[in-house]
Structure formats: C-alpha cells, structure tokens
Amino acid sequence: EIMQLHHQKHHQTYITNYNKALEQLQDAVTKGDSASVVKLQSAIKFNGGGHINHSIFWNNLAPVREGGGEPPKGSLGWAIDTHFGSLEALVQKITAEGAAVQGSGWVWLGLDKELKKLVVETTANQDPLVTKGANLVPLLGIDVWEHAYYLQYKNVRPE
Amino acid sequence: MALRALLSRKTLGLSQGVVQNQLRGLQTFSLPDLSYDYGALEPAISGEIMQLHHQKHHQTYITNYNKALEQLQDAVTKGDSASVVKLQSAIKFNGGGHINHSIFWNNLTPVREGGGETPKGSLGWAIDTHFGSLEALVQKINAEGAAVQGSGWVWLGLDKESKKLVVETTANQDPLVTKGANLVPLLGIDVWEHAYYLQYKNVRPDYLKNIWKVINWKYASGVFEKECP
C-alpha cells in the first residue's frame, strides 16, 4: 500500500509540479520576468528535488529474492569497513541520524568524490544530497518523510 | 495552557564568600487531557489519528522536551556553553511541538460541542474586515496549508500590536511567534503528514477541507477577545 501510494501519488505529484514549474520558468525567462524566475526557484527545488530523490530511492530498494538486504561486497564493502568500522556501525549511524531528522527529510550514504570519503548526511524536505556539498554523490538515500512509513509503522520511525 | 517553567533561584554562599546561583525546581511538563473522546471528531478526523497524535506524537514531544530541559539545566549549572547551545535545537523542536499541539487540541471540538460553528462577535467581525468573509479566510488558510513544503503548521494569528489578523505558516514545530514576536495564535492546523495520512493519505487538501467541521471558533474568539477587549 505504501509503495503504491508513494510511487503513484507522491512521486508522480512531484513530477507533475516540477514539469509545471519548469514550464512557468521557461515562460518567465522568455519574458525577462525576474521576479517570477526567482519566485519559482522554491517550487523547482522542492519538486525537482522530490523527483531526483525518489528516482534514486526506487533504485536503492530491491526484493529479497533479487538480492535485497545482501551486504555490499567489493570495493564499497571495503570502503564501508574502512570508514565506519563495519556495516553494522554504518547502519547504526544512518538509523540514528534518520530517526533524528526533525520534520521531513532524507538520510544519505554519500561519497565525496573529491576526497573519496564516505559520509552519512541528512537533508531537509526534498533537498538533494548535493545541497550538503557539491562533491557529494548519493549512493543510498532513505526517505524519512512520514508518508514513507506511517501507514505501516505509525509514529515509530526507528522501526 | 500554562507553559511556564518555574525556576526559583537559590543563592548559596560558599566558604570563600563566592556566591553561586543555582537553578532549582525545574517544572516537568505532562500531556494535557483532551476535553473530548478520540472518536468525537469523526468523520472529520478519525479516532485512530486522534489517539496516535495525542498519546504518541504529543507525548513524545513532551518526553523529549523534559529531557532536553533537564540536560539544559545541567549544562547551565556546569557552565558548559557548547552543550547549552547544542541543546537549543531539541528544545525548540520539542518545546515547540508541545506548545503547538496544546493549542491544537483546543482548536478542535466535536460538532455537538459547537465544532464548525462560525465565529460570532468581535472575531467574526474582524475576519470579515480583514479577509472579506469567513469563506475567503478558509480558502486562504487551506491554500497556504496545502502549500507547506514538508512538515509544518498553518495559523490564523493576531498581531497584538497592530490588532491585525494574519495567516502564517511555520515549518516543523516552530511556534507562530517565530514569524513575529507580536503574533498570538488563535487557530493552528497541523499539516504534518501524521495529522492526516492514515485517513486522507496524500490528499492534504481534503483534510484541510474537512477539518473546518470541527474547528472550535469559541476558543479562538476567547483568545482574540482577551487581546482585543
């Protein structure tokens, strides 16, 4: 139920509103209407961010029979052990930070592509990870908006 | 709702005559009772939502607020400024959550207790003056509430200095006063997803449309008349 609503309603709405905002932006740019251009940035950031973030999110999830939950091997597995000590430690950190997000937002495992370091970050609302650092590449994002879990977990986000 | 933390100062004289102030008697907050049953606001707001919202969400804000205040008292006593500053986020969020929800429960009432009855008296008159009509105000509040990005609240407030009514939104659990020191909340509507999702799913506008059936205008009028006698 959550997956269907999340995909068909929430993500679709971000896309619809993003398209609309881009159309209005094009119009405003053509007209040289700077007030509107600036005013539209909030809608573009929010809805564009919503589209970006959820597109990543669907790829971050997989059914168990397709390998969902299998610990990372290869270089990422090694990097996680190096930077966080163990996968368990990383999971604990992401869980703690995700639970602590005040209001709506996301918790991320990111890669700083300049420093080649793994980081755990949170963003508010639909801010993409890049708003926390221009060099940050999202590897894994977890939606901690209430719509992502409420029907099943109610108020218990840590579950 | 009385939300005053009572701090009484006690001065201790130490051996070298150094005087030290110590904060004592930190009041802890507790969950206020609703004056109606959880199911009494149906069908506008489900009993399931009311119960979770009150017993889980509001209670958690109170629990965490009390904890943060305790840690704050400790940090202040120790002169640990780093901790004092670090705790402000938890205090704002959880204290704000307690403040906002305490107002919210008063803003709602069952239909048989007058829920949804249009405001009379001076508040009704002020609404017509400032917004044209109650319908216009409702439309404005609904539009702004629906447009809140993420979690937050939409408010009908009174600027107690200019005596003007305003519609404002706040993010997360920020109280109305964060939008203006002179703003007094008359009516707040929670637009966090937990306030409506189990019943209305993603359709926040439907929640906003229906909540007016259980809005307690008598309470809002009371607050208004106290500031504008």
PDB file of C-alpha atoms in Angstrom, chain B residues 1-218:
ATOM      1  CA  MET B   1      -2.317  26.196  28.657  1.00  0.00           C
ATOM      2  CA  ALA B   2       0.193  27.326  31.273  1.00  0.00           C
ATOM      3  CA  LEU B   3       3.600  26.512  29.948  1.00  0.00           C
ATOM      4  CA  ARG B   4       5.783  28.318  32.380  1.00  0.00           C
ATOM      5  CA  ALA B   5       8.911  26.570  33.596  1.00  0.00           C
ATOM      6  CA  LEU B   6       9.222  27.631  37.183  1.00  0.00           C
ATOM      7  CA  LEU B   7      12.803  28.327  38.038  1.00  0.00           C
ATOM      8  CA  SER B   8      13.482  29.569  41.507  1.00  0.00           C
ATOM      9  CA  ARG B   9      16.901  30.869  42.339  1.00  0.00           C
ATOM     10  CA  LYS B  10      18.656  29.893  45.462  1.00  0.00           C
ATOM     11  CA  THR B  11      21.833  31.623  46.397  1.00  0.00           C
ATOM     12  CA  LEU B  12      24.469  29.525  48.072  1.00  0.00           C
ATOM     13  CA  GLY B  13      27.229  31.169  49.970  1.00  0.00           C
ATOM     14  CA  LEU B  14      30.473  29.223  49.692  1.00  0.00           C
ATOM     15  CA  SER B  15      33.433  29.200  52.030  1.00  0.00           C
ATOM     16  CA  GLN B  16      35.408  31.980  50.325  1.00  0.00           C
ATOM     17  CA  GLY B  17      32.307  34.155  50.108  1.00  0.00           C
ATOM     18  CA  VAL B  18      31.883  33.254  46.455  1.00  0.00           C
ATOM     19  CA  VAL B  19      28.183  33.457  45.649  1.00  0.00           C
ATOM     20  CA  GLN B  20      26.860  30.879  43.238  1.00  0.00           C
ATOM     21  CA  ASN B  21      23.395  30.879  41.705  1.00  0.00           C
ATOM     22  CA  GLN B  22      21.793  27.538  41.226  1.00  0.00           C
ATOM     23  CA  LEU B  23      18.670  26.814  39.192  1.00  0.00           C
ATOM     24  CA  ARG B  24      16.225  24.620  41.023  1.00  0.00           C
ATOM     25  CA  GLY B  25      12.756  23.315  40.748  1.00  0.00           C
ATOM     26  CA  LEU B  26      12.608  22.650  37.024  1.00  0.00           C
ATOM     27  CA  GLN B  27       8.987  22.019  36.153  1.00  0.00           C
ATOM     28  CA  THR B  28       8.334  18.978  34.045  1.00  0.00           C
ATOM     29  CA  PHE B  29       5.502  19.042  31.564  1.00  0.00           C
ATOM     30  CA  SER B  30       2.816  16.457  31.125  1.00  0.00           C
ATOM     31  CA  LEU B  31       0.326  15.539  28.446  1.00  0.00           C
ATOM     32  CA  PRO B  32      -2.829  17.645  28.714  1.00  0.00           C
ATOM     33  CA  ASP B  33      -6.086  15.714  28.529  1.00  0.00           C
ATOM     34  CA  LEU B  34      -8.419  16.242  25.625  1.00  0.00           C
ATOM     35  CA  SER B  35     -11.840  17.575  26.549  1.00  0.00           C
ATOM     36  CA  TYR B  36     -13.421  15.122  24.110  1.00  0.00           C
ATOM     37  CA  ASP B  37     -13.096  11.443  23.177  1.00  0.00           C
ATOM     38  CA  TYR B  38     -10.688  10.392  20.462  1.00  0.00           C
ATOM     39  CA  GLY B  39     -13.571   9.391  18.209  1.00  0.00           C
ATOM     40  CA  ALA B  40     -15.625  12.516  18.824  1.00  0.00           C
ATOM     41  CA  LEU B  41     -14.228  14.414  15.842  1.00  0.00           C
ATOM     42  CA  GLU B  42     -15.247  11.788  13.300  1.00  0.00           C
ATOM     43  CA  PRO B  43     -15.690  11.741  10.393  1.00  0.00           C
ATOM     44  CA  ALA B  44     -13.515  14.824  10.001  1.00  0.00           C
ATOM     45  CA  ILE B  45     -10.587  13.299  11.880  1.00  0.00           C
ATOM     46  CA  SER B  46     -10.520   9.610  12.720  1.00  0.00           C
ATOM     47  CA  GLY B  47     -10.285   8.350  16.272  1.00  0.00           C
ATOM     48  CA  GLU B  48      -7.204   6.366  15.305  1.00  0.00           C
ATOM     49  CA  ILE B  49      -5.413   9.516  14.226  1.00  0.00           C
ATOM     50  CA  MET B  50      -6.514  11.439  17.319  1.00  0.00           C
ATOM     51  CA  GLN B  51      -5.273   8.728  19.645  1.00  0.00           C
ATOM     52  CA  LEU B  52      -1.890   8.315  17.948  1.00  0.00           C
ATOM     53  CA  HIS B  53      -1.495  12.043  17.578  1.00  0.00           C
ATOM     54  CA  HIS B  54      -2.197  12.696  21.260  1.00  0.00           C
ATOM     55  CA  GLN B  55      -0.747   9.637  23.018  1.00  0.00           C
ATOM     56  CA  LYS B  56       2.273   9.111  20.797  1.00  0.00           C
ATOM     57  CA  HIS B  57       3.308  12.248  18.935  1.00  0.00           C
ATOM     58  CA  HIS B  58       2.430  14.893  21.509  1.00  0.00           C
ATOM     59  CA  GLN B  59       3.605  12.696  24.382  1.00  0.00           C
ATOM     60  CA  THR B  60       6.957  12.166  22.650  1.00  0.00           C
ATOM     61  CA  TYR B  61       7.476  15.914  22.246  1.00  0.00           C
ATOM     62  CA  ILE B  62       6.762  16.324  25.969  1.00  0.00           C
ATOM     63  CA  THR B  63       9.080  13.488  26.984  1.00  0.00           C
ATOM     64  CA  ASN B  64      11.913  14.833  24.850  1.00  0.00           C
ATOM     65  CA  TYR B  65      11.242  18.416  25.929  1.00  0.00           C
ATOM     66  CA  ASN B  66      11.509  17.455  29.594  1.00  0.00           C
ATOM     67  CA  LYS B  67      14.714  15.550  28.862  1.00  0.00           C
ATOM     68  CA  ALA B  68      16.242  18.457  26.981  1.00  0.00           C
ATOM     69  CA  LEU B  69      15.317  20.899  29.769  1.00  0.00           C
ATOM     70  CA  GLU B  70      16.965  18.617  32.292  1.00  0.00           C
ATOM     71  CA  GLN B  71      20.103  18.414  30.193  1.00  0.00           C
ATOM     72  CA  LEU B  72      19.976  22.183  29.750  1.00  0.00           C
ATOM     73  CA  GLN B  73      19.780  22.783  33.482  1.00  0.00           C
ATOM     74  CA  ASP B  74      22.743  20.502  33.916  1.00  0.00           C
ATOM     75  CA  ALA B  75      24.760  22.267  31.219  1.00  0.00           C
ATOM     76  CA  VAL B  76      23.923  25.715  32.569  1.00  0.00           C
ATOM     77  CA  THR B  77      24.968  24.661  36.045  1.00  0.00           C
ATOM     78  CA  LYS B  78      28.264  23.356  34.707  1.00  0.00           C
ATOM     79  CA  GLY B  79      28.815  26.425  32.568  1.00  0.00           C
ATOM     80  CA  ASP B  80      29.044  24.120  29.541  1.00  0.00           C
ATOM     81  CA  SER B  81      28.152  26.608  26.820  1.00  0.00           C
ATOM     82  CA  ALA B  82      28.766  24.178  23.971  1.00  0.00           C
ATOM     83  CA  SER B  83      26.061  21.903  25.329  1.00  0.00           C
ATOM     84  CA  VAL B  84      23.762  24.800  26.161  1.00  0.00           C
ATOM     85  CA  VAL B  85      23.858  25.961  22.560  1.00  0.00           C
ATOM     86  CA  LYS B  86      23.666  22.428  21.155  1.00  0.00           C
ATOM     87  CA  LEU B  87      20.502  21.747  23.140  1.00  0.00           C
ATOM     88  CA  GLN B  88      18.601  24.675  21.640  1.00  0.00           C
ATOM     89  CA  SER B  89      17.568  22.647  18.598  1.00  0.00           C
ATOM     90  CA  ALA B  90      15.988  19.918  20.718  1.00  0.00           C
ATOM     91  CA  ILE B  91      14.317  22.497  22.950  1.00  0.00           C
ATOM     92  CA  LYS B  92      12.906  24.462  20.023  1.00  0.00           C
ATOM     93  CA  PHE B  93      11.658  21.332  18.269  1.00  0.00           C
ATOM     94  CA  ASN B  94      10.187  19.500  21.227  1.00  0.00           C
ATOM     95  CA  GLY B  95       9.069  22.566  23.164  1.00  0.00           C
ATOM     96  CA  GLY B  96       7.500  23.896  20.009  1.00  0.00           C
ATOM     97  CA  GLY B  97       5.803  20.546  19.458  1.00  0.00           C
ATOM     98  CA  HIS B  98       4.336  20.711  22.951  1.00  0.00           C
ATOM     99  CA  ILE B  99       3.197  24.306  22.571  1.00  0.00           C
ATOM    100  CA  ASN B 100       1.678  23.791  19.140  1.00  0.00           C
ATOM    101  CA  HIS B 101      -0.196  20.608  19.937  1.00  0.00           C
ATOM    102  CA  SER B 102      -1.553  22.002  23.190  1.00  0.00           C
ATOM    103  CA  ILE B 103      -3.090  24.832  21.181  1.00  0.00           C
ATOM    104  CA  PHE B 104      -4.307  22.412  18.505  1.00  0.00           C
ATOM    105  CA  TRP B 105      -6.386  20.263  20.883  1.00  0.00           C
ATOM    106  CA  ASN B 106      -8.189  23.445  21.980  1.00  0.00           C
ATOM    107  CA  ASN B 107      -8.735  24.452  18.367  1.00  0.00           C
ATOM    108  CA  LEU B 108     -10.814  21.319  17.812  1.00  0.00           C
ATOM    109  CA  THR B 109     -14.138  20.297  19.305  1.00  0.00           C
ATOM    110  CA  PRO B 110     -16.918  17.858  18.454  1.00  0.00           C
ATOM    111  CA  VAL B 111     -19.786  19.094  16.309  1.00  0.00           C
ATOM    112  CA  ARG B 112     -22.191  18.696  19.216  1.00  0.00           C
ATOM    113  CA  GLU B 113     -19.995  20.984  21.297  1.00  0.00           C
ATOM    114  CA  GLY B 114     -20.087  23.691  18.656  1.00  0.00           C
ATOM    115  CA  GLY B 115     -17.410  22.399  16.334  1.00  0.00           C
ATOM    116  CA  GLY B 116     -17.637  24.143  12.986  1.00  0.00           C
ATOM    117  CA  GLU B 117     -19.997  26.874  14.166  1.00  0.00           C
ATOM    118  CA  THR B 118     -18.959  30.120  12.567  1.00  0.00           C
ATOM    119  CA  PRO B 119     -17.303  32.721  14.756  1.00  0.00           C
ATOM    120  CA  LYS B 120     -19.590  35.394  16.143  1.00  0.00           C
ATOM    121  CA  GLY B 121     -18.780  38.562  17.982  1.00  0.00           C
ATOM    122  CA  SER B 122     -15.663  40.600  17.509  1.00  0.00           C
ATOM    123  CA  LEU B 123     -13.570  37.847  15.892  1.00  0.00           C
ATOM    124  CA  GLY B 124     -16.252  37.225  13.253  1.00  0.00           C
ATOM    125  CA  TRP B 125     -16.317  40.934  12.537  1.00  0.00           C
ATOM    126  CA  ALA B 126     -12.514  41.136  12.385  1.00  0.00           C
ATOM    127  CA  ILE B 127     -12.400  38.220   9.936  1.00  0.00           C
ATOM    128  CA  ASP B 128     -14.879  39.934   7.629  1.00  0.00           C
ATOM    129  CA  THR B 129     -12.912  43.166   7.876  1.00  0.00           C
ATOM    130  CA  HIS B 130      -9.508  41.633   7.171  1.00  0.00           C
ATOM    131  CA  PHE B 131     -10.380  38.870   4.732  1.00  0.00           C
ATOM    132  CA  GLY B 132     -13.765  39.831   3.337  1.00  0.00           C
ATOM    133  CA  SER B 133     -15.551  36.772   4.636  1.00  0.00           C
ATOM    134  CA  LEU B 134     -15.028  33.578   6.576  1.00  0.00           C
ATOM    135  CA  GLU B 135     -15.046  31.662   3.276  1.00  0.00           C
ATOM    136  CA  ALA B 136     -12.197  33.808   1.995  1.00  0.00           C
ATOM    137  CA  LEU B 137     -10.203  33.178   5.171  1.00  0.00           C
ATOM    138  CA  VAL B 138     -10.796  29.431   4.973  1.00  0.00           C
ATOM    139  CA  GLN B 139      -9.706  29.433   1.338  1.00  0.00           C
ATOM    140  CA  LYS B 140      -6.525  31.307   2.213  1.00  0.00           C
ATOM    141  CA  ILE B 141      -5.669  29.044   5.133  1.00  0.00           C
ATOM    142  CA  ASN B 142      -6.330  25.939   3.042  1.00  0.00           C
ATOM    143  CA  ALA B 143      -4.191  27.202   0.160  1.00  0.00           C
ATOM    144  CA  GLU B 144      -1.291  28.105   2.421  1.00  0.00           C
ATOM    145  CA  GLY B 145      -1.617  24.910   4.439  1.00  0.00           C
ATOM    146  CA  ALA B 146      -1.611  22.782   1.306  1.00  0.00           C
ATOM    147  CA  ALA B 147       1.455  24.625   0.030  1.00  0.00           C
ATOM    148  CA  VAL B 148       3.619  23.992   3.085  1.00  0.00           C
ATOM    149  CA  GLN B 149       6.688  22.141   1.816  1.00  0.00           C
ATOM    150  CA  GLY B 150       7.385  19.271   4.181  1.00  0.00           C
ATOM    151  CA  SER B 151       6.139  19.410   7.761  1.00  0.00           C
ATOM    152  CA  GLY B 152       4.632  22.429   9.448  1.00  0.00           C
ATOM    153  CA  TRP B 153       1.606  24.366  10.581  1.00  0.00           C
ATOM    154  CA  VAL B 154      -0.760  26.942   9.167  1.00  0.00           C
ATOM    155  CA  TRP B 155      -2.029  29.613  11.543  1.00  0.00           C
ATOM    156  CA  LEU B 156      -4.621  32.297  11.968  1.00  0.00           C
ATOM    157  CA  GLY B 157      -2.833  34.762  14.161  1.00  0.00           C
ATOM    158  CA  LEU B 158      -3.409  38.142  15.717  1.00  0.00           C
ATOM    159  CA  ASP B 159      -0.730  40.775  15.629  1.00  0.00           C
ATOM    160  CA  LYS B 160      -1.380  42.153  19.069  1.00  0.00           C
ATOM    161  CA  GLU B 161       0.370  45.396  18.309  1.00  0.00           C
ATOM    162  CA  SER B 162      -1.328  46.293  15.047  1.00  0.00           C
ATOM    163  CA  LYS B 163      -4.504  44.406  16.016  1.00  0.00           C
ATOM    164  CA  LYS B 164      -4.454  42.803  12.565  1.00  0.00           C
ATOM    165  CA  LEU B 165      -5.350  39.234  11.722  1.00  0.00           C
ATOM    166  CA  VAL B 166      -2.770  37.303   9.721  1.00  0.00           C
ATOM    167  CA  VAL B 167      -2.438  33.929   8.081  1.00  0.00           C
ATOM    168  CA  GLU B 168       1.024  32.459   8.504  1.00  0.00           C
ATOM    169  CA  THR B 169       2.795  29.150   8.144  1.00  0.00           C
ATOM    170  CA  THR B 170       5.635  27.765  10.206  1.00  0.00           C
ATOM    171  CA  ALA B 171       7.994  24.903   9.451  1.00  0.00           C
ATOM    172  CA  ASN B 172       8.328  21.756  11.540  1.00  0.00           C
ATOM    173  CA  GLN B 173       7.390  22.615  15.134  1.00  0.00           C
ATOM    174  CA  ASP B 174       8.278  26.283  15.019  1.00  0.00           C
ATOM    175  CA  PRO B 175       5.676  28.176  17.076  1.00  0.00           C
ATOM    176  CA  LEU B 176       3.865  31.108  15.458  1.00  0.00           C
ATOM    177  CA  VAL B 177       5.911  33.579  17.457  1.00  0.00           C
ATOM    178  CA  THR B 178       8.950  32.677  15.334  1.00  0.00           C
ATOM    179  CA  LYS B 179       7.231  34.527  12.484  1.00  0.00           C
ATOM    180  CA  GLY B 180       6.742  37.674  14.592  1.00  0.00           C
ATOM    181  CA  ALA B 181       7.172  38.459  18.253  1.00  0.00           C
ATOM    182  CA  ASN B 182       3.744  40.131  18.388  1.00  0.00           C
ATOM    183  CA  LEU B 183       1.850  37.229  16.864  1.00  0.00           C
ATOM    184  CA  VAL B 184      -0.694  35.447  19.036  1.00  0.00           C
ATOM    185  CA  PRO B 185      -2.003  32.110  17.724  1.00  0.00           C
ATOM    186  CA  LEU B 186      -5.805  31.962  17.518  1.00  0.00           C
ATOM    187  CA  LEU B 187      -6.031  28.827  15.419  1.00  0.00           C
ATOM    188  CA  GLY B 188      -3.381  26.402  14.227  1.00  0.00           C
ATOM    189  CA  ILE B 189      -3.787  23.483  11.872  1.00  0.00           C
ATOM    190  CA  ASP B 190      -1.174  20.739  11.920  1.00  0.00           C
ATOM    191  CA  VAL B 191      -0.182  19.830   8.346  1.00  0.00           C
ATOM    192  CA  TRP B 192       2.454  17.245   9.249  1.00  0.00           C
ATOM    193  CA  GLU B 193       1.588  14.025   7.443  1.00  0.00           C
ATOM    194  CA  HIS B 194       0.928  12.274  10.772  1.00  0.00           C
ATOM    195  CA  ALA B 195      -2.018  14.628  11.296  1.00  0.00           C
ATOM    196  CA  TYR B 196      -3.977  13.162   8.393  1.00  0.00           C
ATOM    197  CA  TYR B 197      -2.215  10.372   6.492  1.00  0.00           C
ATOM    198  CA  LEU B 198      -3.994   7.337   7.926  1.00  0.00           C
ATOM    199  CA  GLN B 199      -7.305   8.796   6.785  1.00  0.00           C
ATOM    200  CA  TYR B 200      -6.591  11.122   3.880  1.00  0.00           C
ATOM    201  CA  LYS B 201      -3.363   9.566   2.584  1.00  0.00           C
ATOM    202  CA  ASN B 202      -1.502  12.032   0.362  1.00  0.00           C
ATOM    203  CA  VAL B 203      -4.536  14.263  -0.130  1.00  0.00           C
ATOM    204  CA  ARG B 204      -3.787  17.024   2.359  1.00  0.00           C
ATOM    205  CA  PRO B 205      -6.326  19.377   0.717  1.00  0.00           C
ATOM    206  CA  ASP B 206      -9.168  17.006   1.681  1.00  0.00           C
ATOM    207  CA  TYR B 207      -8.033  17.029   5.304  1.00  0.00           C
ATOM    208  CA  LEU B 208      -7.967  20.820   5.251  1.00  0.00           C
ATOM    209  CA  LYS B 209     -11.402  20.960   3.668  1.00  0.00           C
ATOM    210  CA  ASN B 210     -12.919  18.708   6.314  1.00  0.00           C
ATOM    211  CA  ILE B 211     -11.235  19.960   9.468  1.00  0.00           C
ATOM    212  CA  TRP B 212     -13.377  23.119   9.467  1.00  0.00           C
ATOM    213  CA  LYS B 213     -16.321  20.990  10.580  1.00  0.00           C
ATOM    214  CA  VAL B 214     -14.656  20.522  13.958  1.00  0.00           C
ATOM    215  CA  ILE B 215     -12.881  23.826  14.425  1.00  0.00           C
ATOM    216  CA  ASN B 216     -13.601  25.400  17.808  1.00  0.00           C
ATOM    217  CA  TRP B 217     -14.209  29.038  16.972  1.00  0.00           C
ATOM    218  CA  LYS B 218     -15.312  29.728  20.552  1.00  0.00           C
TER     219      LYS B 218
END
